[in-house]
mmCIF file of C-alpha atoms in Angstrom:
data_model
loop_
_atom_site.group_PDB
_atom_site.id
_atom_site.type_symbol
_atom_site.label_atom_id
_atom_site.label_comp_id
_atom_site.label_asym_id
_atom_site.label_seq_id
_atom_site.Cartn_x
_atom_site.Cartn_y
_atom_site.Cartn_z
ATOM 1 C CA MET A 398 -169.618 97.974 -40.621
ATOM 2 C CA SER A 399 -169.157 94.107 -39.605
ATOM 3 C CA HIS A 400 -165.759 92.853 -37.288
ATOM 4 C CA VAL A 401 -165.955 89.448 -39.923
ATOM 5 C CA GLY A 402 -166.690 91.860 -43.261
ATOM 6 C CA ALA A 403 -164.843 91.428 -46.334
ATOM 7 C CA ASP A 404 -164.013 95.155 -45.858
ATOM 8 C CA PHE A 405 -162.509 95.545 -42.841
ATOM 9 C CA ILE A 406 -160.545 92.668 -42.491
ATOM 10 C CA PRO A 407 -158.026 93.877 -44.913
ATOM 11 C CA VAL A 408 -157.948 97.238 -43.220
ATOM 12 C CA PHE A 409 -157.416 95.382 -39.161
ATOM 13 C CA GLY A 410 -154.062 93.630 -41.132
ATOM 14 C CA ASP A 411 -152.870 96.402 -42.579
ATOM 15 C CA CYS A 412 -152.906 98.187 -39.657
ATOM 16 C CA ILE A 413 -151.267 94.892 -37.605
ATOM 17 C CA ARG A 414 -148.552 95.670 -40.550
ATOM 18 C CA MET A 415 -148.627 99.123 -40.080
ATOM 19 C CA VAL A 416 -147.447 99.305 -36.833
ATOM 20 C CA ARG A 417 -144.290 97.335 -36.786
ATOM 21 C CA ASP A 418 -144.074 100.107 -39.744
ATOM 22 C CA VAL A 419 -143.654 102.859 -37.238
ATOM 23 C CA LEU A 420 -141.892 100.576 -34.835
ATOM 24 C CA PHE A 421 -139.077 99.866 -37.286
ATOM 25 C CA THR A 422 -139.691 96.160 -36.071
ATOM 26 C CA LYS A 423 -140.129 92.796 -38.808
ATOM 27 C CA ASP A 424 -141.149 90.125 -36.840
ATOM 28 C CA GLY A 425 -142.707 92.226 -33.291
ATOM 29 C CA GLN A 426 -145.782 90.824 -33.055
ATOM 30 C CA PRO A 427 -148.413 93.608 -32.444
ATOM 31 C CA PHE A 428 -151.509 93.363 -30.709
ATOM 32 C CA ILE A 429 -154.444 96.165 -31.303
ATOM 33 C CA ILE A 430 -157.424 95.509 -28.830
ATOM 34 C CA ALA A 431 -159.900 97.788 -27.708
ATOM 35 C CA GLY A 432 -159.193 99.606 -24.292
ATOM 36 C CA SER A 433 -157.445 102.454 -23.161
ATOM 37 C CA GLY A 434 -153.474 102.709 -22.794
ATOM 38 C CA THR A 435 -153.545 101.593 -19.130
ATOM 39 C CA LEU A 436 -154.387 98.196 -20.832
ATOM 40 C CA GLY A 437 -151.045 97.726 -21.886
ATOM 41 C CA TRP A 438 -149.958 97.337 -17.940
ATOM 42 C CA ASP A 439 -151.552 95.488 -17.602
ATOM 43 C CA GLN A 440 -151.376 92.971 -20.957
ATOM 44 C CA VAL A 441 -147.597 93.680 -19.771
ATOM 45 C CA ALA A 442 -148.375 92.608 -15.660
ATOM 46 C CA SER A 443 -150.620 89.373 -17.475
ATOM 47 C CA ASN A 444 -148.091 87.825 -19.767
ATOM 48 C CA LEU A 445 -145.216 88.212 -18.787
ATOM 49 C CA ILE A 446 -145.234 88.214 -15.317
ATOM 50 C CA GLU A 447 -145.429 85.230 -12.123
ATOM 51 C CA PRO A 448 -146.310 85.595 -8.966
ATOM 52 C CA GLY A 449 -142.611 86.781 -7.436
ATOM 53 C CA ASP A 450 -141.051 87.387 -10.336
ATOM 54 C CA ALA A 451 -138.999 90.531 -10.188
ATOM 55 C CA ALA A 452 -139.539 93.249 -12.300
ATOM 56 C CA LEU A 453 -137.181 97.059 -12.309
ATOM 57 C CA VAL A 454 -139.159 100.227 -12.353
ATOM 58 C CA LEU A 455 -137.200 103.177 -13.899
ATOM 59 C CA ASN A 456 -139.761 105.614 -12.340
ATOM 60 C CA THR A 457 -139.604 109.318 -13.912
ATOM 61 C CA GLY A 458 -143.705 110.112 -12.740
ATOM 62 C CA TYR A 459 -147.012 110.125 -11.980
ATOM 63 C CA PHE A 460 -146.685 106.979 -14.322
ATOM 64 C CA GLY A 461 -144.445 105.351 -12.664
ATOM 65 C CA ASP A 462 -146.420 105.295 -10.033
ATOM 66 C CA SER A 463 -148.843 103.543 -11.532
ATOM 67 C CA PHE A 464 -146.960 100.797 -13.667
ATOM 68 C CA ALA A 465 -145.005 99.839 -10.017
ATOM 69 C CA ASP A 466 -148.690 99.803 -8.583
ATOM 70 C CA CYS A 467 -149.836 97.243 -11.785
ATOM 71 C CA LEU A 468 -147.333 94.559 -11.590
ATOM 72 C CA GLU A 469 -147.847 94.796 -8.179
ATOM 73 C CA THR A 470 -151.845 94.136 -8.300
ATOM 74 C CA TYR A 471 -150.154 90.304 -10.677
ATOM 75 C CA GLY A 472 -147.979 90.129 -8.274
ATOM 76 C CA ALA A 473 -144.657 91.120 -8.977
ATOM 77 C CA SER A 474 -141.617 92.084 -6.526
ATOM 78 C CA VAL A 475 -140.832 95.750 -7.714
ATOM 79 C CA SER A 476 -138.085 97.354 -7.171
ATOM 80 C CA GLN A 477 -137.875 101.182 -8.409
ATOM 81 C CA VAL A 478 -135.005 103.714 -9.507
ATOM 82 C CA LYS A 479 -136.462 107.487 -8.753
ATOM 83 C CA ALA A 480 -135.311 110.079 -10.850
ATOM 84 C CA THR A 481 -135.352 113.410 -9.007
ATOM 85 C CA LEU A 482 -138.385 115.776 -9.815
ATOM 86 C CA GLY A 483 -137.430 116.766 -13.394
ATOM 87 C CA GLY A 484 -134.866 115.123 -14.228
ATOM 88 C CA VAL A 485 -134.090 110.839 -15.517
ATOM 89 C CA VAL A 486 -132.600 107.913 -13.856
ATOM 90 C CA ASP A 487 -129.133 107.580 -13.432
ATOM 91 C CA LEU A 488 -127.716 104.452 -14.966
ATOM 92 C CA ALA A 489 -125.064 104.207 -13.400
ATOM 93 C CA GLU A 490 -127.541 103.181 -10.176
ATOM 94 C CA VAL A 491 -130.088 101.619 -12.812
ATOM 95 C CA GLU A 492 -126.264 99.268 -13.669
ATOM 96 C CA SER A 493 -126.262 99.151 -10.394
ATOM 97 C CA VAL A 494 -129.206 98.104 -9.209
ATOM 98 C CA LEU A 495 -129.660 95.309 -12.699
ATOM 99 C CA LYS A 496 -126.475 93.309 -10.444
ATOM 100 C CA THR A 497 -127.859 92.714 -7.094
ATOM 101 C CA LYS A 498 -130.276 90.223 -8.715
ATOM 102 C CA LYS A 499 -132.144 88.341 -11.009
ATOM 103 C CA TYR A 500 -135.273 90.860 -13.202
ATOM 104 C CA LYS A 501 -137.846 89.592 -15.235
ATOM 105 C CA ILE A 502 -138.622 93.262 -17.140
ATOM 106 C CA LEU A 503 -137.358 96.414 -16.496
ATOM 107 C CA THR A 504 -140.060 99.198 -17.596
ATOM 108 C CA PHE A 505 -138.940 102.532 -17.948
ATOM 109 C CA THR A 506 -141.802 105.392 -18.834
ATOM 110 C CA HIS A 507 -140.577 106.728 -22.729
ATOM 111 C CA VAL A 508 -141.861 109.978 -22.337
ATOM 112 C CA ASP A 509 -144.188 110.575 -19.028
ATOM 113 C CA THR A 510 -146.424 112.937 -19.615
ATOM 114 C CA SER A 511 -146.448 114.234 -16.009
ATOM 115 C CA THR A 512 -142.821 115.840 -16.139
ATOM 116 C CA GLY A 513 -142.448 116.026 -19.653
ATOM 117 C CA VAL A 514 -139.101 114.028 -19.108
ATOM 118 C CA LEU A 515 -137.834 112.122 -21.595
ATOM 119 C CA SER A 516 -136.285 108.828 -21.177
ATOM 120 C CA ASP A 517 -133.524 107.623 -23.038
ATOM 121 C CA ALA A 518 -134.763 104.416 -24.423
ATOM 122 C CA ARG A 519 -131.578 103.776 -26.804
ATOM 123 C CA ALA A 520 -129.534 103.445 -23.682
ATOM 124 C CA ILE A 521 -131.185 101.935 -21.432
ATOM 125 C CA ALA A 522 -131.778 98.870 -23.104
ATOM 126 C CA GLU A 523 -128.105 98.837 -23.822
ATOM 127 C CA VAL A 524 -127.334 99.116 -19.694
ATOM 128 C CA VAL A 525 -129.900 96.223 -19.801
ATOM 129 C CA HIS A 526 -128.822 93.741 -22.711
ATOM 130 C CA ARG A 527 -125.107 94.136 -21.011
ATOM 131 C CA VAL A 528 -125.197 93.966 -17.872
ATOM 132 C CA SER A 529 -128.519 91.685 -17.630
ATOM 133 C CA PRO A 530 -129.428 90.137 -20.939
ATOM 134 C CA ASP A 531 -132.156 87.612 -20.039
ATOM 135 C CA THR A 532 -134.394 91.088 -18.739
ATOM 136 C CA LEU A 533 -137.485 92.099 -21.051
ATOM 137 C CA VAL A 534 -136.726 95.592 -22.431
ATOM 138 C CA ILE A 535 -140.190 97.139 -21.418
ATOM 139 C CA LEU A 536 -140.876 101.077 -22.978
ATOM 140 C CA ASP A 537 -143.998 102.836 -21.854
ATOM 141 C CA GLY A 538 -144.889 105.447 -25.439
ATOM 142 C CA VAL A 539 -148.245 106.263 -24.738
ATOM 143 C CA CYS A 540 -146.878 109.111 -24.743
ATOM 144 C CA SER A 541 -144.137 108.684 -27.643
ATOM 145 C CA VAL A 542 -144.300 106.645 -30.383
ATOM 146 C CA ALA A 543 -145.014 108.140 -33.092
ATOM 147 C CA SER A 544 -143.174 111.935 -32.078
ATOM 148 C CA GLU A 545 -139.857 110.358 -30.382
ATOM 149 C CA GLU A 546 -138.158 107.684 -32.898
ATOM 150 C CA ILE A 547 -138.435 104.250 -31.090
ATOM 151 C CA ARG A 548 -136.682 101.740 -33.246
ATOM 152 C CA PHE A 549 -137.641 98.597 -31.963
ATOM 153 C CA ASP A 550 -135.041 96.086 -33.371
ATOM 154 C CA ASP A 551 -132.225 97.722 -33.587
ATOM 155 C CA TRP A 552 -132.670 98.680 -29.996
ATOM 156 C CA GLY A 553 -133.487 95.310 -28.270
ATOM 157 C CA ILE A 554 -136.897 96.087 -27.128
ATOM 158 C CA ASP A 555 -139.057 93.789 -26.127
ATOM 159 C CA VAL A 556 -142.504 95.000 -25.483
ATOM 160 C CA VAL A 557 -143.581 98.552 -26.800
ATOM 161 C CA LEU A 558 -147.046 99.654 -25.276
ATOM 162 C CA SER A 559 -149.395 102.484 -25.833
ATOM 163 C CA ALA A 560 -152.687 104.223 -26.858
ATOM 164 C CA SER A 561 -153.796 106.041 -29.863
ATOM 165 C CA GLN A 562 -154.788 108.983 -28.736
ATOM 166 C CA LYS A 563 -151.574 110.912 -28.506
ATOM 167 C CA GLY A 564 -148.886 110.799 -31.710
ATOM 168 C CA LEU A 565 -150.980 107.864 -33.047
ATOM 169 C CA GLY A 566 -153.597 110.898 -34.262
ATOM 170 C CA THR A 567 -157.066 108.550 -33.531
ATOM 171 C CA PRO A 568 -159.472 108.508 -30.870
ATOM 172 C CA PRO A 569 -158.663 107.417 -27.574
ATOM 173 C CA GLY A 570 -159.800 103.940 -27.326
ATOM 174 C CA LEU A 571 -157.573 101.803 -28.491
ATOM 175 C CA SER A 572 -154.412 99.703 -26.436
ATOM 176 C CA ILE A 573 -151.992 99.216 -28.629
ATOM 177 C CA VAL A 574 -148.659 96.913 -27.902
ATOM 178 C CA CYS A 575 -145.845 95.261 -29.897
ATOM 179 C CA VAL A 576 -144.163 92.374 -28.121
ATOM 180 C CA SER A 577 -141.423 90.822 -29.188
ATOM 181 C CA GLN A 578 -140.511 87.321 -30.244
ATOM 182 C CA ARG A 579 -138.149 86.795 -27.045
ATOM 183 C CA ALA A 580 -140.628 87.666 -24.866
ATOM 184 C CA MET A 581 -143.626 85.917 -26.560
ATOM 185 C CA LYS A 582 -141.105 83.106 -26.241
ATOM 186 C CA VAL A 583 -140.998 83.532 -22.123
ATOM 187 C CA LEU A 584 -145.105 83.978 -22.630
ATOM 188 C CA HIS A 585 -144.958 80.679 -24.317
ATOM 189 C CA GLN A 586 -142.468 78.875 -21.346
ATOM 190 C CA ARG A 587 -144.244 80.267 -18.022
ATOM 191 C CA GLN A 588 -145.077 78.142 -15.658
ATOM 192 C CA THR A 589 -148.835 79.203 -14.511
ATOM 193 C CA PRO A 590 -151.990 80.376 -16.579
ATOM 194 C CA VAL A 591 -151.738 84.204 -17.945
ATOM 195 C CA SER A 592 -153.166 85.995 -14.848
ATOM 196 C CA SER A 593 -156.484 87.540 -17.111
ATOM 197 C CA TYR A 594 -158.499 86.466 -19.532
ATOM 198 C CA TYR A 595 -159.302 89.580 -22.060
ATOM 199 C CA ALA A 596 -155.851 90.522 -22.172
ATOM 200 C CA SER A 597 -154.074 86.813 -22.592
ATOM 201 C CA TRP A 598 -151.870 87.533 -25.336
ATOM 202 C CA LYS A 599 -151.990 84.022 -25.688
ATOM 203 C CA ARG A 600 -155.764 84.372 -26.198
ATOM 204 C CA TRP A 601 -155.547 87.147 -29.000
ATOM 205 C CA LEU A 602 -152.403 86.249 -31.110
ATOM 206 C CA PRO A 603 -154.458 83.475 -33.141
ATOM 207 C CA ILE A 604 -157.263 86.366 -33.875
ATOM 208 C CA MET A 605 -154.429 88.957 -35.200
ATOM 209 C CA GLN A 606 -152.371 86.061 -36.723
ATOM 210 C CA SER A 607 -155.797 85.473 -38.427
ATOM 211 C CA TYR A 608 -156.728 89.280 -39.534
ATOM 212 C CA GLU A 609 -153.178 89.585 -40.490
ATOM 213 C CA LYS A 610 -153.509 86.594 -43.073
ATOM 214 C CA GLY A 611 -156.754 87.924 -44.715
ATOM 215 C CA THR A 612 -158.982 85.603 -43.101
ATOM 216 C CA ALA A 613 -161.938 87.217 -39.763
ATOM 217 C CA SER A 614 -161.370 85.159 -36.326
ATOM 218 C CA TYR A 615 -163.316 86.135 -33.175
ATOM 219 C CA PHE A 616 -161.882 86.457 -29.449
ATOM 220 C CA ALA A 617 -163.938 89.399 -28.348
ATOM 221 C CA THR A 618 -165.349 91.829 -30.676
ATOM 222 C CA PRO A 619 -162.917 94.941 -31.167
ATOM 223 C CA SER A 620 -163.194 98.621 -31.757
ATOM 224 C CA VAL A 621 -164.330 98.709 -35.690
ATOM 225 C CA ASN A 622 -165.025 102.084 -36.332
ATOM 226 C CA LEU A 623 -162.214 103.017 -34.221
ATOM 227 C CA ILE A 624 -159.891 100.926 -36.413
ATOM 228 C CA TYR A 625 -160.714 102.397 -39.340
ATOM 229 C CA ALA A 626 -159.872 105.617 -37.845
ATOM 230 C CA PHE A 627 -156.329 103.499 -36.766
ATOM 231 C CA HIS A 628 -155.887 102.382 -40.583
ATOM 232 C CA ALA A 629 -156.230 106.316 -42.037
ATOM 233 C CA SER A 630 -153.827 108.292 -39.715
ATOM 234 C CA LEU A 631 -151.842 105.022 -39.639
ATOM 235 C CA THR A 632 -151.500 105.613 -43.212
ATOM 236 C CA ALA A 633 -151.115 109.295 -43.065
ATOM 237 C CA ILE A 634 -148.060 108.418 -40.502
ATOM 238 C CA THR A 635 -145.592 105.483 -42.579
ATOM 239 C CA ARG A 636 -148.020 105.564 -46.639
ATOM 240 C CA ARG A 637 -147.275 109.828 -46.958
ATOM 241 C CA SER A 638 -145.402 112.431 -46.851
ATOM 242 C CA PRO A 639 -144.031 113.691 -44.094
ATOM 243 C CA SER A 640 -141.763 110.209 -44.118
ATOM 244 C CA LEU A 641 -141.329 109.398 -40.343
ATOM 245 C CA GLU A 642 -137.381 110.872 -39.753
ATOM 246 C CA GLU A 643 -138.901 113.380 -41.395
ATOM 247 C CA ARG A 644 -142.330 113.783 -38.955
ATOM 248 C CA PHE A 645 -139.578 113.192 -35.424
ATOM 249 C CA LYS A 646 -137.258 115.988 -37.180
ATOM 250 C CA LEU A 647 -140.596 117.999 -37.487
ATOM 251 C CA HIS A 648 -141.934 117.748 -34.160
ATOM 252 C CA LYS A 649 -138.005 118.046 -32.375
ATOM 253 C CA GLU A 650 -138.376 122.068 -34.131
ATOM 254 C CA ALA A 651 -141.937 122.257 -33.181
ATOM 255 C CA SER A 652 -140.836 121.524 -29.593
ATOM 256 C CA ASN A 653 -138.036 123.978 -29.620
ATOM 257 C CA LYS A 654 -140.318 126.691 -30.905
ATOM 258 C CA VAL A 655 -143.262 126.081 -28.315
ATOM 259 C CA LYS A 656 -140.356 126.131 -25.727
ATOM 260 C CA GLN A 657 -138.312 129.104 -27.318
ATOM 261 C CA ALA A 658 -141.928 131.304 -26.538
ATOM 262 C CA VAL A 659 -142.249 130.068 -23.036
ATOM 263 C CA SER A 660 -138.583 130.571 -21.975
ATOM 264 C CA GLU A 661 -139.697 134.202 -23.391
ATOM 265 C CA LEU A 662 -141.987 134.621 -21.479
ATOM 266 C CA GLY A 663 -140.202 134.135 -18.200
ATOM 267 C CA LEU A 664 -141.955 130.705 -17.638
ATOM 268 C CA LYS A 665 -139.878 127.929 -15.918
ATOM 269 C CA GLN A 666 -140.224 124.840 -17.217
ATOM 270 C CA LEU A 667 -140.248 121.274 -15.395
ATOM 271 C CA PRO A 668 -137.882 118.913 -16.597
ATOM 272 C CA VAL A 669 -134.405 120.185 -15.441
ATOM 273 C CA ASP A 670 -132.601 119.625 -18.932
ATOM 274 C CA ASN A 671 -133.832 120.214 -22.423
ATOM 275 C CA GLN A 672 -132.314 117.066 -23.302
ATOM 276 C CA TYR A 673 -134.950 115.685 -21.236
ATOM 277 C CA ALA A 674 -137.512 117.163 -22.355
ATOM 278 C CA ALA A 675 -139.662 115.491 -24.336
ATOM 279 C CA ASN A 676 -140.361 116.513 -28.706
ATOM 280 C CA GLY A 677 -144.206 116.277 -28.374
ATOM 281 C CA MET A 678 -145.045 117.806 -25.176
ATOM 282 C CA THR A 679 -143.953 120.663 -22.851
ATOM 283 C CA ALA A 680 -144.581 120.917 -18.857
ATOM 284 C CA VAL A 681 -144.152 124.547 -17.818
ATOM 285 C CA TYR A 682 -144.542 125.646 -13.853
ATOM 286 C CA PHE A 683 -147.459 128.549 -13.269
ATOM 287 C CA PRO A 684 -145.918 132.475 -12.419
ATOM 288 C CA GLU A 685 -145.105 132.323 -8.606
ATOM 289 C CA GLY A 686 -149.182 133.965 -7.394
ATOM 290 C CA LEU A 687 -150.737 132.767 -10.720
ATOM 291 C CA GLY A 688 -152.860 128.925 -11.316
ATOM 292 C CA ALA A 689 -155.166 126.878 -13.763
ATOM 293 C CA ALA A 690 -158.006 128.993 -12.234
ATOM 294 C CA ASP A 691 -156.357 132.405 -13.860
ATOM 295 C CA VAL A 692 -155.009 130.867 -17.769
ATOM 296 C CA LEU A 693 -156.359 127.846 -18.421
ATOM 297 C CA PRO A 694 -159.734 129.709 -19.050
ATOM 298 C CA LYS A 695 -158.144 132.032 -21.005
ATOM 299 C CA LEU A 696 -155.780 129.489 -23.118
ATOM 300 C CA ALA A 697 -159.329 128.283 -24.086
ATOM 301 C CA LYS A 698 -161.537 131.234 -25.367
ATOM 302 C CA ASP A 699 -159.078 131.135 -27.949
ATOM 303 C CA ASN A 700 -160.209 127.013 -28.409
ATOM 304 C CA ILE A 701 -156.516 126.484 -26.938
ATOM 305 C CA VAL A 702 -156.814 123.726 -24.901
ATOM 306 C CA ILE A 703 -153.951 122.231 -22.183
ATOM 307 C CA ALA A 704 -153.734 120.620 -19.316
ATOM 308 C CA GLY A 705 -153.279 120.789 -15.298
ATOM 309 C CA GLY A 706 -151.097 119.677 -13.765
ATOM 310 C CA LEU A 707 -150.916 115.085 -12.393
ATOM 311 C CA HIS A 708 -147.907 114.262 -10.154
ATOM 312 C CA LYS A 709 -148.813 114.678 -6.923
ATOM 313 C CA ASP A 710 -146.321 116.855 -5.707
ATOM 314 C CA ILE A 711 -146.973 119.499 -7.445
ATOM 315 C CA LYS A 712 -150.258 119.188 -9.352
ATOM 316 C CA ASP A 713 -151.723 122.703 -9.356
ATOM 317 C CA LYS A 714 -148.587 124.623 -9.289
ATOM 318 C CA TYR A 715 -147.399 123.651 -13.227
ATOM 319 C CA PHE A 716 -149.804 122.869 -16.866
ATOM 320 C CA ARG A 717 -149.003 120.672 -19.555
ATOM 321 C CA ILE A 718 -148.970 121.929 -23.642
ATOM 322 C CA GLY A 719 -149.326 118.731 -25.942
ATOM 323 C CA HIS A 720 -147.529 119.325 -29.627
ATOM 324 C CA MET A 721 -148.500 116.155 -31.950
ATOM 325 C CA GLY A 722 -148.968 114.841 -34.917
ATOM 326 C CA ILE A 723 -151.669 117.256 -36.706
ATOM 327 C CA SER A 724 -150.661 120.183 -35.525
ATOM 328 C CA VAL A 725 -146.971 119.987 -36.206
ATOM 329 C CA VAL A 726 -147.113 117.734 -39.479
ATOM 330 C CA ASN A 727 -149.640 119.708 -41.090
ATOM 331 C CA ALA A 728 -148.211 123.661 -40.459
ATOM 332 C CA GLU A 729 -150.583 125.210 -43.220
ATOM 333 C CA ARG A 730 -153.333 124.735 -39.947
ATOM 334 C CA GLY A 731 -151.673 127.398 -38.119
ATOM 335 C CA ASP A 732 -151.847 125.477 -34.519
ATOM 336 C CA LEU A 733 -148.523 126.324 -33.466
ATOM 337 C CA GLY A 734 -148.257 129.997 -33.977
ATOM 338 C CA LYS A 735 -152.234 130.048 -32.517
ATOM 339 C CA LEU A 736 -150.757 128.142 -29.815
ATOM 340 C CA ILE A 737 -147.697 131.162 -28.774
ATOM 341 C CA GLU A 738 -150.418 133.930 -29.480
ATOM 342 C CA SER A 739 -152.814 132.939 -26.869
ATOM 343 C CA LEU A 740 -150.026 131.908 -24.452
ATOM 344 C CA GLN A 741 -148.243 135.894 -24.685
ATOM 345 C CA THR A 742 -150.956 137.255 -24.311
ATOM 346 C CA ALA A 743 -152.525 134.846 -20.859
ATOM 347 C CA PHE A 744 -149.380 135.677 -19.590
ATOM 348 C CA ALA A 745 -149.352 139.371 -20.225
#
């Protein structure tokens, strides 16, 4: 399929429109670009940061560390509010730090995949708008979009960055970003050139606008096959049953089921409180004396693939289970039951 073919143009345009639907936004500007979720950090940093701009990172794990590193690479002066391991940041501390100086952006990882911790996006945005209304609110939603509720317009989010392979149910390879008109204004008012060629929203904006209007345009070749796959997934998410609201409910129910099973096995979860635990994944400590080599091969024999640890302080002490997308909304597949049975056998 050609990226300028008559069949592809409406597919790409539909994807742009459906990204808005997933995020509950009317005028956010989506960018769908070939690349991993990490490209979203580069997009935020290169388009919104100028040398010396202050950025505040709310850090709940590995991906907070990495986002801070990316911002510094593009010249930001980065401060961090760090949560304790398995916890969320103290919003009173965030408020206090925001009062110390003017921050261009505040970033947070909605679900940090390294810890399974879910941050309260709505509450964070409320604090920023109340205390530092000019600060842009940046939500890293790689592990949350389509499995956790995100109301872009109602909550006043300025950027959501994500990727195709988790809750959005598409093979990896697409960087998906949605930008508020307020953030686009900041982009257009910057005093220095955008510090990336490929990630420049100024270069990609005419492309997105053109495809949405039904006309092909070119800056760099889009990933045609992935966009077709993304279209199929977005269609299922936004235009078929279950609805988005029902989808969020199903993710919560599935999460509770997995976490209850884990608890019944006597295993400890990494989040210190269930109210901070993500609905699309579960992070679990290995029992004393066991590690990945003891458990993961047993699960693999049942065709259950889980991930080892990622957080540098406890990398070998825990594992991570993903339960999102098709495994949750298509109950007839029986994926959750198979997972729980396999866990019970592995930890018997």
